[in-house]
């Protein structure tokens, strides 16, 4: 293969076969001659790739259709912003060359045997002679071509540079000096085989040179000094600690297989510890560790490589093991008997100090003394504590001693340690050390003594001033009686009681009420002085406690109520300022017999009762006297005012209805006026309707066709379905035709027949009015008095129906709906007065005259009606 190199960065020519397989090396370009630091290398043709060393490979199978193919290699230096191009031309090599085509094809198909040798091995710290041959690489293509060998990588052209080189003609690899494996354990170099014209018939070979370890490093301990602790009296096998050593030689070889051993022990007594040869773990050998005898041990240990063989390298280290103290020694008193003196009635005074001896480590819980009084302190008059600085026991008197009761006291004191005892192996149980203390009580002239020192006196609330509540006296300890002792209460205390200076009788000086000022707490402590003939004083305390009494009457929290037509029971609730048992439960009674027959009370809970009417009593205002009795029998009189109102909600009762008091019911002035105005309005409506309908009857003419429209039989009062049929609602212009509606032009009006009790009620204002009263101007209707337009009917009914629906929504118990949505059944016998509707007849005979003019198909029905 012939390679022609042109000037760098201009043009390179490679002679290649016409058929190239994928990943075939085409040649190598010297990129550094063109650009020293090329950070970006790319090919303009995707069929070729360029490596960092300048090697050009095909990315896919390629056939040279023409005898020449060109592409460009682009080099960029991003930091310097430099860009260079190399033009590469591929020229098909000539077939006349006998050793190019056929021989090269054979080479490409042969199995490479000598181009991939096994990794080379070089002994660490080799002595030479240098240069030292370590391997040879050869290419099989050398049989047909002239091959030059080269290499690059660590040890050649990279650090450490110059360590290896390869002969150009032979492929022998040489080392120039010794190598330290711990610094460079192996090298990977890349070997190249090229022809003189730059063609590479072989793929670059990655060759590994491994440095074989030499035992040139001695093991070493990771610490200069190892320190461990172990409790005394530990059993055999207890782990104390672990020493660790390392070796820089090659792992998992004899050069790093370490062995440990103990060289010496200080103090040089019976060996107390053992060292595991493989792991370096130190453990207790014999259970003989006693801190009081030997507080610490020092071990000299050795580690050796080569599995501990004598020719292995070794290092020594130091281990210090401290023996920790355990409480294996009981404290003991320095003396077994003590004596001391104290005056009677002295309190919180130190009378004696005792000390102990403990062999355990000072300041540790194993030597800290804990003292206790075992006997002789049944009245808890003495107390013993420990002085943390000196470890002594301090005996004190916490309650005054009485010489007259006991002239001397004998105490037995024991001592233990703060920490529990830890027994050494094969040792006996430790016993507690004790000592006896004799305390001599010295006689002292004493003042009077109250018995008891605190006296509780209970006083009922609101007792009279001067009420005797008890007696509080003191005694002379010397004589045991109260003669010659006077009493008084020092000033500056709550002024509730006083005490007689001779007898000690206690009386109240104020009315004690728990609802006043300082008495709200309910108790007060009063200090009392007792003075004997010699002027000696004693003190005592009286605790005055106010016992709650039944001083308050139960009262209702609310007395004014409104009860609507649903007559929902009223809940009466009472309160009492007293405490139990003088408050709830309450009992309610109606004291007026007349109202008791109309109203009833039923219990709800301890504080509340329900008030409700017994029957259908008249509307009005009732003032009901109700007595409430508390649990102590105290009666509170109350008057409950109930406004029984014909309303749906209490807010509607803004008028003044009839009033009932004491069972006598009278009508008010406004009620009488309302009744008179209602009667006059009803009379005026009847006169107007009769006048209207009388004129209509006089001009009645019934034709056969009219009968066909007006013969409608109905036996129900409920409205039927809306039927838009002219046979049922005729289009007539006058009322005297007996029709239900009138349609004049484009406006349709509906007839409202005002019979007995048929008026439209207005909720607003609590009054009543008819549909005619809401028409514009309040005048007469345009057609006549009994007809209204649809707009007038809608304007009258729509707001009132909406308000009633709103009231039904507001009431959760649906009380309002019961007043408006009623189901009717049989209503009883009708009135003798007959109908007063504008379209009804005044005489029954005249009303049936039109039956004679009916069509033949209604004759049978008419005859049946006449017979009835």
PDB file of C-alpha atoms in Angstrom, residues 319-594:
ATOM      1  CA  UNK A 319      -1.443  -1.536  73.898  1.00  0.00           C
ATOM      2  CA  UNK A 320      -2.542  -0.037  77.265  1.00  0.00           C
ATOM      3  CA  UNK A 321      -5.484  -1.732  79.004  1.00  0.00           C
ATOM      4  CA  UNK A 322      -7.065   0.089  81.944  1.00  0.00           C
ATOM      5  CA  UNK A 323      -9.037  -1.869  84.531  1.00  0.00           C
ATOM      6  CA  UNK A 324     -12.355  -0.202  85.269  1.00  0.00           C
ATOM      7  CA  UNK A 325     -13.628  -0.192  88.821  1.00  0.00           C
ATOM      8  CA  UNK A 326     -16.713  -2.157  89.851  1.00  0.00           C
ATOM      9  CA  UNK A 327     -18.387  -2.027  93.226  1.00  0.00           C
ATOM     10  CA  UNK A 328     -16.853  -5.187  94.648  1.00  0.00           C
ATOM     11  CA  UNK A 329     -15.960  -3.651  98.031  1.00  0.00           C
ATOM     12  CA  UNK A 330     -18.544  -2.675 100.646  1.00  0.00           C
ATOM     13  CA  UNK A 331     -18.031   0.514 102.705  1.00  0.00           C
ATOM     14  CA  UNK A 332     -17.402   0.137 106.450  1.00  0.00           C
ATOM     15  CA  UNK A 333     -17.704   2.617 109.374  1.00  0.00           C
ATOM     16  CA  UNK A 334     -14.549   3.877 110.987  1.00  0.00           C
ATOM     17  CA  UNK A 335     -16.307   3.641 114.407  1.00  0.00           C
ATOM     18  CA  UNK A 336     -19.018   1.311 115.526  1.00  0.00           C
ATOM     19  CA  UNK A 337     -20.495   3.590 118.273  1.00  0.00           C
ATOM     20  CA  UNK A 338     -21.150   7.347 118.467  1.00  0.00           C
ATOM     21  CA  UNK A 339     -22.666   9.677 121.119  1.00  0.00           C
ATOM     22  CA  UNK A 340     -24.062  13.209 120.751  1.00  0.00           C
ATOM     23  CA  UNK A 341     -26.332  15.761 122.540  1.00  0.00           C
ATOM     24  CA  UNK A 342     -29.122  18.099 121.400  1.00  0.00           C
ATOM     25  CA  UNK A 343     -31.539  20.451 123.161  1.00  0.00           C
ATOM     26  CA  UNK A 344     -35.191  19.635 123.054  1.00  0.00           C
ATOM     27  CA  UNK A 345     -37.338  21.422 120.445  1.00  0.00           C
ATOM     28  CA  UNK A 346     -34.314  22.212 118.278  1.00  0.00           C
ATOM     29  CA  UNK A 347     -35.111  21.761 114.616  1.00  0.00           C
ATOM     30  CA  UNK A 348     -32.931  21.521 111.468  1.00  0.00           C
ATOM     31  CA  UNK A 349     -29.690  21.312 113.388  1.00  0.00           C
ATOM     32  CA  UNK A 350     -26.670  19.101 112.632  1.00  0.00           C
ATOM     33  CA  UNK A 351     -25.768  16.904 115.607  1.00  0.00           C
ATOM     34  CA  UNK A 352     -23.206  14.387 114.283  1.00  0.00           C
ATOM     35  CA  UNK A 353     -20.966  13.356 111.337  1.00  0.00           C
ATOM     36  CA  UNK A 354     -19.967   9.745 110.625  1.00  0.00           C
ATOM     37  CA  UNK A 355     -17.373   8.485 108.080  1.00  0.00           C
ATOM     38  CA  UNK A 356     -16.669   5.225 106.236  1.00  0.00           C
ATOM     39  CA  UNK A 357     -13.798   3.476 104.411  1.00  0.00           C
ATOM     40  CA  UNK A 358     -14.270   2.101 100.858  1.00  0.00           C
ATOM     41  CA  UNK A 359     -11.517   0.458  98.767  1.00  0.00           C
ATOM     42  CA  UNK A 360     -13.225   1.205  95.467  1.00  0.00           C
ATOM     43  CA  UNK A 361     -12.113   4.092  93.241  1.00  0.00           C
ATOM     44  CA  UNK A 362     -12.758   7.420  95.016  1.00  0.00           C
ATOM     45  CA  UNK A 363     -15.383   9.600  93.417  1.00  0.00           C
ATOM     46  CA  UNK A 364     -17.010   6.715  91.537  1.00  0.00           C
ATOM     47  CA  UNK A 365     -20.510   5.386  92.212  1.00  0.00           C
ATOM     48  CA  UNK A 366     -18.836   2.289  93.660  1.00  0.00           C
ATOM     49  CA  UNK A 367     -17.398   4.358  96.528  1.00  0.00           C
ATOM     50  CA  UNK A 368     -20.188   6.907  97.019  1.00  0.00           C
ATOM     51  CA  UNK A 369     -21.802   6.264 100.436  1.00  0.00           C
ATOM     52  CA  UNK A 370     -25.570   6.218 100.978  1.00  0.00           C
ATOM     53  CA  UNK A 371     -26.559   6.330 104.663  1.00  0.00           C
ATOM     54  CA  UNK A 372     -29.849   5.282 106.198  1.00  0.00           C
ATOM     55  CA  UNK A 373     -31.340   5.074 109.707  1.00  0.00           C
ATOM     56  CA  UNK A 374     -32.318   1.456 110.214  1.00  0.00           C
ATOM     57  CA  UNK A 375     -33.839   1.642 113.720  1.00  0.00           C
ATOM     58  CA  UNK A 376     -34.847   4.216 116.330  1.00  0.00           C
ATOM     59  CA  UNK A 377     -36.450   6.786 113.986  1.00  0.00           C
ATOM     60  CA  UNK A 378     -40.080   5.745 113.963  1.00  0.00           C
ATOM     61  CA  UNK A 379     -41.308   9.335 114.410  1.00  0.00           C
ATOM     62  CA  UNK A 380     -39.075  10.555 111.556  1.00  0.00           C
ATOM     63  CA  UNK A 381     -37.420  13.078 113.914  1.00  0.00           C
ATOM     64  CA  UNK A 382     -33.933  12.427 112.467  1.00  0.00           C
ATOM     65  CA  UNK A 383     -32.505  12.570 108.973  1.00  0.00           C
ATOM     66  CA  UNK A 384     -29.076  11.607 107.608  1.00  0.00           C
ATOM     67  CA  UNK A 385     -27.580  12.811 104.330  1.00  0.00           C
ATOM     68  CA  UNK A 386     -24.235  12.442 102.506  1.00  0.00           C
ATOM     69  CA  UNK A 387     -21.668  15.189 102.084  1.00  0.00           C
ATOM     70  CA  UNK A 388     -20.573  14.736  98.444  1.00  0.00           C
ATOM     71  CA  UNK A 389     -17.190  16.341  99.089  1.00  0.00           C
ATOM     72  CA  UNK A 390     -16.104  14.263 102.079  1.00  0.00           C
ATOM     73  CA  UNK A 391     -18.399  11.225 101.668  1.00  0.00           C
ATOM     74  CA  UNK A 392     -19.406  11.651 105.340  1.00  0.00           C
ATOM     75  CA  UNK A 393     -22.865  11.105 106.780  1.00  0.00           C
ATOM     76  CA  UNK A 394     -24.554  14.202 108.345  1.00  0.00           C
ATOM     77  CA  UNK A 395     -27.114  13.429 111.091  1.00  0.00           C
ATOM     78  CA  UNK A 396     -29.716  16.170 111.684  1.00  0.00           C
ATOM     79  CA  UNK A 397     -32.830  16.698 113.814  1.00  0.00           C
ATOM     80  CA  UNK A 398     -35.825  17.629 111.620  1.00  0.00           C
ATOM     81  CA  UNK A 399     -38.491  17.465 114.340  1.00  0.00           C
ATOM     82  CA  UNK A 400     -38.183  18.906 117.807  1.00  0.00           C
ATOM     83  CA  UNK A 401     -37.404  16.309 120.513  1.00  0.00           C
ATOM     84  CA  UNK A 402     -39.312  16.334 123.809  1.00  0.00           C
ATOM     85  CA  UNK A 403     -37.294  15.832 126.962  1.00  0.00           C
ATOM     86  CA  UNK A 404     -40.419  14.911 128.934  1.00  0.00           C
ATOM     87  CA  UNK A 405     -41.200  12.118 126.451  1.00  0.00           C
ATOM     88  CA  UNK A 406     -37.711  10.602 125.985  1.00  0.00           C
ATOM     89  CA  UNK A 407     -34.435  11.704 127.581  1.00  0.00           C
ATOM     90  CA  UNK A 408     -32.280   9.833 125.071  1.00  0.00           C
ATOM     91  CA  UNK A 409     -32.652   8.189 121.648  1.00  0.00           C
ATOM     92  CA  UNK A 410     -30.609   5.315 120.218  1.00  0.00           C
ATOM     93  CA  UNK A 411     -30.258   5.113 116.443  1.00  0.00           C
ATOM     94  CA  UNK A 412     -28.796   2.346 114.240  1.00  0.00           C
ATOM     95  CA  UNK A 413     -27.287   3.658 110.987  1.00  0.00           C
ATOM     96  CA  UNK A 414     -26.367   1.542 107.939  1.00  0.00           C
ATOM     97  CA  UNK A 415     -24.354   2.416 104.835  1.00  0.00           C
ATOM     98  CA  UNK A 416     -24.373   1.214 101.199  1.00  0.00           C
ATOM     99  CA  UNK A 417     -22.956   2.415  97.887  1.00  0.00           C
ATOM    100  CA  UNK A 418     -24.697   4.281  95.110  1.00  0.00           C
ATOM    101  CA  UNK A 419     -23.911   1.522  92.596  1.00  0.00           C
ATOM    102  CA  UNK A 420     -25.036  -2.083  93.141  1.00  0.00           C
ATOM    103  CA  UNK A 421     -22.489  -4.618  94.297  1.00  0.00           C
ATOM    104  CA  UNK A 422     -20.664  -6.733  91.684  1.00  0.00           C
ATOM    105  CA  UNK A 423     -19.267  -9.880  93.213  1.00  0.00           C
ATOM    106  CA  UNK A 424     -15.960 -11.310  92.051  1.00  0.00           C
ATOM    107  CA  UNK A 425     -15.982 -14.921  90.851  1.00  0.00           C
ATOM    108  CA  UNK A 426     -16.014 -17.423  93.693  1.00  0.00           C
ATOM    109  CA  UNK A 427     -16.488 -14.659  96.315  1.00  0.00           C
ATOM    110  CA  UNK A 428     -18.963 -14.473  99.217  1.00  0.00           C
ATOM    111  CA  UNK A 429     -21.931 -12.164  99.610  1.00  0.00           C
ATOM    112  CA  UNK A 430     -21.037  -8.680 100.929  1.00  0.00           C
ATOM    113  CA  UNK A 431     -22.572  -7.666 104.264  1.00  0.00           C
ATOM    114  CA  UNK A 432     -23.821  -4.185 105.233  1.00  0.00           C
ATOM    115  CA  UNK A 433     -21.805  -2.226 107.765  1.00  0.00           C
ATOM    116  CA  UNK A 434     -23.725  -0.550 110.669  1.00  0.00           C
ATOM    117  CA  UNK A 435     -23.041   1.663 113.683  1.00  0.00           C
ATOM    118  CA  UNK A 436     -25.095   2.877 116.702  1.00  0.00           C
ATOM    119  CA  UNK A 437     -25.624   6.520 117.702  1.00  0.00           C
ATOM    120  CA  UNK A 438     -26.859   7.554 121.174  1.00  0.00           C
ATOM    121  CA  UNK A 439     -28.569  10.977 121.231  1.00  0.00           C
ATOM    122  CA  UNK A 440     -28.982  12.652 124.662  1.00  0.00           C
ATOM    123  CA  UNK A 441     -31.913  15.123 124.847  1.00  0.00           C
ATOM    124  CA  UNK A 442     -31.267  18.213 127.031  1.00  0.00           C
ATOM    125  CA  UNK A 443     -34.148  19.729 129.037  1.00  0.00           C
ATOM    126  CA  UNK A 444     -35.196  23.325 128.131  1.00  0.00           C
ATOM    127  CA  UNK A 445     -37.973  25.528 129.583  1.00  0.00           C
ATOM    128  CA  UNK A 446     -40.674  25.424 126.857  1.00  0.00           C
ATOM    129  CA  UNK A 447     -43.649  27.556 125.970  1.00  0.00           C
ATOM    130  CA  UNK A 448     -47.276  26.426 125.620  1.00  0.00           C
ATOM    131  CA  UNK A 449     -48.097  23.958 122.908  1.00  0.00           C
ATOM    132  CA  UNK A 450     -51.373  23.806 120.971  1.00  0.00           C
ATOM    133  CA  UNK A 451     -52.803  20.394 120.326  1.00  0.00           C
ATOM    134  CA  UNK A 452     -53.425  20.053 117.465  1.00  0.00           C
ATOM    135  CA  UNK A 453     -51.166  22.633 115.935  1.00  0.00           C
ATOM    136  CA  UNK A 454     -53.726  23.138 113.132  1.00  0.00           C
ATOM    137  CA  UNK A 455     -57.436  23.246 114.020  1.00  0.00           C
ATOM    138  CA  UNK A 456     -60.119  23.293 111.317  1.00  0.00           C
ATOM    139  CA  UNK A 457     -63.412  24.986 112.185  1.00  0.00           C
ATOM    140  CA  UNK A 458     -66.389  24.883 109.797  1.00  0.00           C
ATOM    141  CA  UNK A 459     -68.839  27.824 109.874  1.00  0.00           C
ATOM    142  CA  UNK A 460     -72.162  27.842 108.078  1.00  0.00           C
ATOM    143  CA  UNK A 461     -72.614  30.654 105.621  1.00  0.00           C
ATOM    144  CA  UNK A 462     -74.459  33.779 106.874  1.00  0.00           C
ATOM    145  CA  UNK A 463     -74.364  32.767 110.559  1.00  0.00           C
ATOM    146  CA  UNK A 464     -75.093  35.561 113.075  1.00  0.00           C
ATOM    147  CA  UNK A 465     -72.294  37.654 114.513  1.00  0.00           C
ATOM    148  CA  UNK A 466     -70.958  36.217 117.784  1.00  0.00           C
ATOM    149  CA  UNK A 467     -71.796  32.611 116.988  1.00  0.00           C
ATOM    150  CA  UNK A 468     -69.508  30.217 118.940  1.00  0.00           C
ATOM    151  CA  UNK A 469     -67.799  27.896 116.494  1.00  0.00           C
ATOM    152  CA  UNK A 470     -65.286  26.040 118.687  1.00  0.00           C
ATOM    153  CA  UNK A 471     -62.546  26.135 121.330  1.00  0.00           C
ATOM    154  CA  UNK A 472     -58.751  26.208 120.859  1.00  0.00           C
ATOM    155  CA  UNK A 473     -56.487  25.781 123.932  1.00  0.00           C
ATOM    156  CA  UNK A 474     -52.797  25.107 124.570  1.00  0.00           C
ATOM    157  CA  UNK A 475     -50.987  23.137 127.266  1.00  0.00           C
ATOM    158  CA  UNK A 476     -47.784  23.713 129.228  1.00  0.00           C
ATOM    159  CA  UNK A 477     -45.440  20.802 128.382  1.00  0.00           C
ATOM    160  CA  UNK A 478     -43.991  20.942 131.893  1.00  0.00           C
ATOM    161  CA  UNK A 479     -47.326  20.650 133.782  1.00  0.00           C
ATOM    162  CA  UNK A 480     -49.603  19.197 131.122  1.00  0.00           C
ATOM    163  CA  UNK A 481     -52.484  21.664 131.837  1.00  0.00           C
ATOM    164  CA  UNK A 482     -53.751  25.004 130.496  1.00  0.00           C
ATOM    165  CA  UNK A 483     -53.783  27.031 133.727  1.00  0.00           C
ATOM    166  CA  UNK A 484     -52.415  30.540 133.526  1.00  0.00           C
ATOM    167  CA  UNK A 485     -52.298  30.556 129.692  1.00  0.00           C
ATOM    168  CA  UNK A 486     -53.777  33.496 127.817  1.00  0.00           C
ATOM    169  CA  UNK A 487     -54.708  33.656 124.128  1.00  0.00           C
ATOM    170  CA  UNK A 488     -54.764  36.350 121.509  1.00  0.00           C
ATOM    171  CA  UNK A 489     -54.834  36.765 117.734  1.00  0.00           C
ATOM    172  CA  UNK A 490     -52.037  38.958 116.292  1.00  0.00           C
ATOM    173  CA  UNK A 491     -53.282  41.823 114.080  1.00  0.00           C
ATOM    174  CA  UNK A 492     -52.945  41.898 110.301  1.00  0.00           C
ATOM    175  CA  UNK A 493     -54.991  38.754 109.626  1.00  0.00           C
ATOM    176  CA  UNK A 494     -58.481  38.203 108.203  1.00  0.00           C
ATOM    177  CA  UNK A 495     -60.981  39.677 110.661  1.00  0.00           C
ATOM    178  CA  UNK A 496     -63.451  36.792 110.746  1.00  0.00           C
ATOM    179  CA  UNK A 497     -63.136  35.440 114.317  1.00  0.00           C
ATOM    180  CA  UNK A 498     -61.877  36.320 117.784  1.00  0.00           C
ATOM    181  CA  UNK A 499     -60.774  34.138 120.705  1.00  0.00           C
ATOM    182  CA  UNK A 500     -61.458  34.523 124.396  1.00  0.00           C
ATOM    183  CA  UNK A 501     -58.142  35.315 126.100  1.00  0.00           C
ATOM    184  CA  UNK A 502     -58.815  32.942 129.044  1.00  0.00           C
ATOM    185  CA  UNK A 503     -61.054  30.091 127.801  1.00  0.00           C
ATOM    186  CA  UNK A 504     -59.892  29.926 124.172  1.00  0.00           C
ATOM    187  CA  UNK A 505     -63.490  29.985 122.892  1.00  0.00           C
ATOM    188  CA  UNK A 506     -63.705  31.077 119.252  1.00  0.00           C
ATOM    189  CA  UNK A 507     -66.613  33.250 117.962  1.00  0.00           C
ATOM    190  CA  UNK A 508     -67.431  34.991 114.687  1.00  0.00           C
ATOM    191  CA  UNK A 509     -67.118  38.776 114.425  1.00  0.00           C
ATOM    192  CA  UNK A 510     -68.647  39.141 110.940  1.00  0.00           C
ATOM    193  CA  UNK A 511     -71.385  37.607 108.857  1.00  0.00           C
ATOM    194  CA  UNK A 512     -69.472  35.163 106.668  1.00  0.00           C
ATOM    195  CA  UNK A 513     -70.767  35.254 103.106  1.00  0.00           C
ATOM    196  CA  UNK A 514     -68.918  33.455 100.280  1.00  0.00           C
ATOM    197  CA  UNK A 515     -70.120  36.068  97.778  1.00  0.00           C
ATOM    198  CA  UNK A 516     -68.375  39.012  99.453  1.00  0.00           C
ATOM    199  CA  UNK A 517     -64.785  40.167  98.843  1.00  0.00           C
ATOM    200  CA  UNK A 518     -62.087  38.098 100.479  1.00  0.00           C
ATOM    201  CA  UNK A 519     -64.610  35.473 101.571  1.00  0.00           C
ATOM    202  CA  UNK A 520     -64.955  34.179  98.029  1.00  0.00           C
ATOM    203  CA  UNK A 521     -62.084  31.752  98.694  1.00  0.00           C
ATOM    204  CA  UNK A 522     -64.188  30.125 101.386  1.00  0.00           C
ATOM    205  CA  UNK A 523     -61.420  29.747 103.982  1.00  0.00           C
ATOM    206  CA  UNK A 524     -58.844  31.684 106.028  1.00  0.00           C
ATOM    207  CA  UNK A 525     -55.935  30.662 108.274  1.00  0.00           C
ATOM    208  CA  UNK A 526     -55.664  32.548 111.560  1.00  0.00           C
ATOM    209  CA  UNK A 527     -52.534  32.352 113.749  1.00  0.00           C
ATOM    210  CA  UNK A 528     -53.211  32.204 117.514  1.00  0.00           C
ATOM    211  CA  UNK A 529     -50.673  32.968 120.267  1.00  0.00           C
ATOM    212  CA  UNK A 530     -50.619  31.250 123.674  1.00  0.00           C
ATOM    213  CA  UNK A 531     -48.638  32.987 126.470  1.00  0.00           C
ATOM    214  CA  UNK A 532     -47.826  31.344 129.830  1.00  0.00           C
ATOM    215  CA  UNK A 533     -46.969  33.021 133.144  1.00  0.00           C
ATOM    216  CA  UNK A 534     -43.235  33.150 132.314  1.00  0.00           C
ATOM    217  CA  UNK A 535     -43.857  34.923 129.041  1.00  0.00           C
ATOM    218  CA  UNK A 536     -43.096  31.862 126.914  1.00  0.00           C
ATOM    219  CA  UNK A 537     -45.231  31.740 123.809  1.00  0.00           C
ATOM    220  CA  UNK A 538     -46.565  29.053 121.564  1.00  0.00           C
ATOM    221  CA  UNK A 539     -48.377  29.326 118.261  1.00  0.00           C
ATOM    222  CA  UNK A 540     -51.203  27.454 116.642  1.00  0.00           C
ATOM    223  CA  UNK A 541     -53.336  27.886 113.531  1.00  0.00           C
ATOM    224  CA  UNK A 542     -57.097  27.930 113.146  1.00  0.00           C
ATOM    225  CA  UNK A 543     -58.386  27.217 109.659  1.00  0.00           C
ATOM    226  CA  UNK A 544     -61.821  28.781 109.283  1.00  0.00           C
ATOM    227  CA  UNK A 545     -63.849  27.233 106.457  1.00  0.00           C
ATOM    228  CA  UNK A 546     -67.161  28.711 105.292  1.00  0.00           C
ATOM    229  CA  UNK A 547     -69.638  25.935 104.554  1.00  0.00           C
ATOM    230  CA  UNK A 548     -72.051  26.882 101.744  1.00  0.00           C
ATOM    231  CA  UNK A 549     -75.671  27.514 102.886  1.00  0.00           C
ATOM    232  CA  UNK A 550     -79.064  27.917 101.259  1.00  0.00           C
ATOM    233  CA  UNK A 551     -79.237  31.702 101.093  1.00  0.00           C
ATOM    234  CA  UNK A 552     -80.384  32.384  97.531  1.00  0.00           C
ATOM    235  CA  UNK A 553     -83.820  31.949  95.975  1.00  0.00           C
ATOM    236  CA  UNK A 554     -84.075  30.171  92.650  1.00  0.00           C
ATOM    237  CA  UNK A 555     -85.005  32.575  89.836  1.00  0.00           C
ATOM    238  CA  UNK A 556     -86.143  32.053  86.259  1.00  0.00           C
ATOM    239  CA  UNK A 557     -83.656  33.270  83.671  1.00  0.00           C
ATOM    240  CA  UNK A 558     -86.505  34.484  81.374  1.00  0.00           C
ATOM    241  CA  UNK A 559     -90.143  35.341  82.115  1.00  0.00           C
ATOM    242  CA  UNK A 560     -91.533  36.771  78.840  1.00  0.00           C
ATOM    243  CA  UNK A 561     -92.470  34.364  76.046  1.00  0.00           C
ATOM    244  CA  UNK A 562     -94.563  34.315  72.844  1.00  0.00           C
ATOM    245  CA  UNK A 563     -96.431  31.123  71.925  1.00  0.00           C
ATOM    246  CA  UNK A 564     -97.801  30.837  68.382  1.00  0.00           C
ATOM    247  CA  UNK A 565    -100.651  28.762  67.047  1.00  0.00           C
ATOM    248  CA  UNK A 566     -98.469  25.624  66.989  1.00  0.00           C
ATOM    249  CA  UNK A 567     -98.438  25.884  70.806  1.00  0.00           C
ATOM    250  CA  UNK A 568     -94.932  24.555  71.120  1.00  0.00           C
ATOM    251  CA  UNK A 569     -94.033  24.053  74.821  1.00  0.00           C
ATOM    252  CA  UNK A 570     -91.945  26.748  76.482  1.00  0.00           C
ATOM    253  CA  UNK A 571     -88.769  25.690  78.315  1.00  0.00           C
ATOM    254  CA  UNK A 572     -88.469  27.449  81.686  1.00  0.00           C
ATOM    255  CA  UNK A 573     -84.956  27.474  83.176  1.00  0.00           C
ATOM    256  CA  UNK A 574     -84.031  28.529  86.715  1.00  0.00           C
ATOM    257  CA  UNK A 575     -80.750  29.528  88.346  1.00  0.00           C
ATOM    258  CA  UNK A 576     -79.635  29.475  91.971  1.00  0.00           C
ATOM    259  CA  UNK A 577     -76.552  31.219  93.341  1.00  0.00           C
ATOM    260  CA  UNK A 578     -76.041  28.524  95.982  1.00  0.00           C
ATOM    261  CA  UNK A 579     -73.837  25.474  95.599  1.00  0.00           C
ATOM    262  CA  UNK A 580     -74.850  21.853  95.897  1.00  0.00           C
ATOM    263  CA  UNK A 581     -76.794  20.505  97.693  1.00  0.00           C
ATOM    264  CA  UNK A 582     -78.826  23.737  97.891  1.00  0.00           C
ATOM    265  CA  UNK A 583     -79.372  24.296  94.175  1.00  0.00           C
ATOM    266  CA  UNK A 584     -80.604  21.860  91.498  1.00  0.00           C
ATOM    267  CA  UNK A 585     -82.722  19.822  90.986  1.00  0.00           C
ATOM    268  CA  UNK A 586     -85.616  22.300  90.959  1.00  0.00           C
ATOM    269  CA  UNK A 587     -89.376  21.645  91.301  1.00  0.00           C
ATOM    270  CA  UNK A 588     -91.832  23.934  89.468  1.00  0.00           C
ATOM    271  CA  UNK A 589     -95.460  24.672  90.582  1.00  0.00           C
ATOM    272  CA  UNK A 590     -98.277  26.910  89.216  1.00  0.00           C
ATOM    273  CA  UNK A 591     -99.723  28.591  92.295  1.00  0.00           C
ATOM    274  CA  UNK A 592    -102.935  30.003  90.690  1.00  0.00           C
ATOM    275  CA  UNK A 593    -105.650  27.316  90.548  1.00  0.00           C
ATOM    276  CA  UNK A 594    -107.518  28.859  87.593  1.00  0.00           C
TER     277      UNK A 594
END
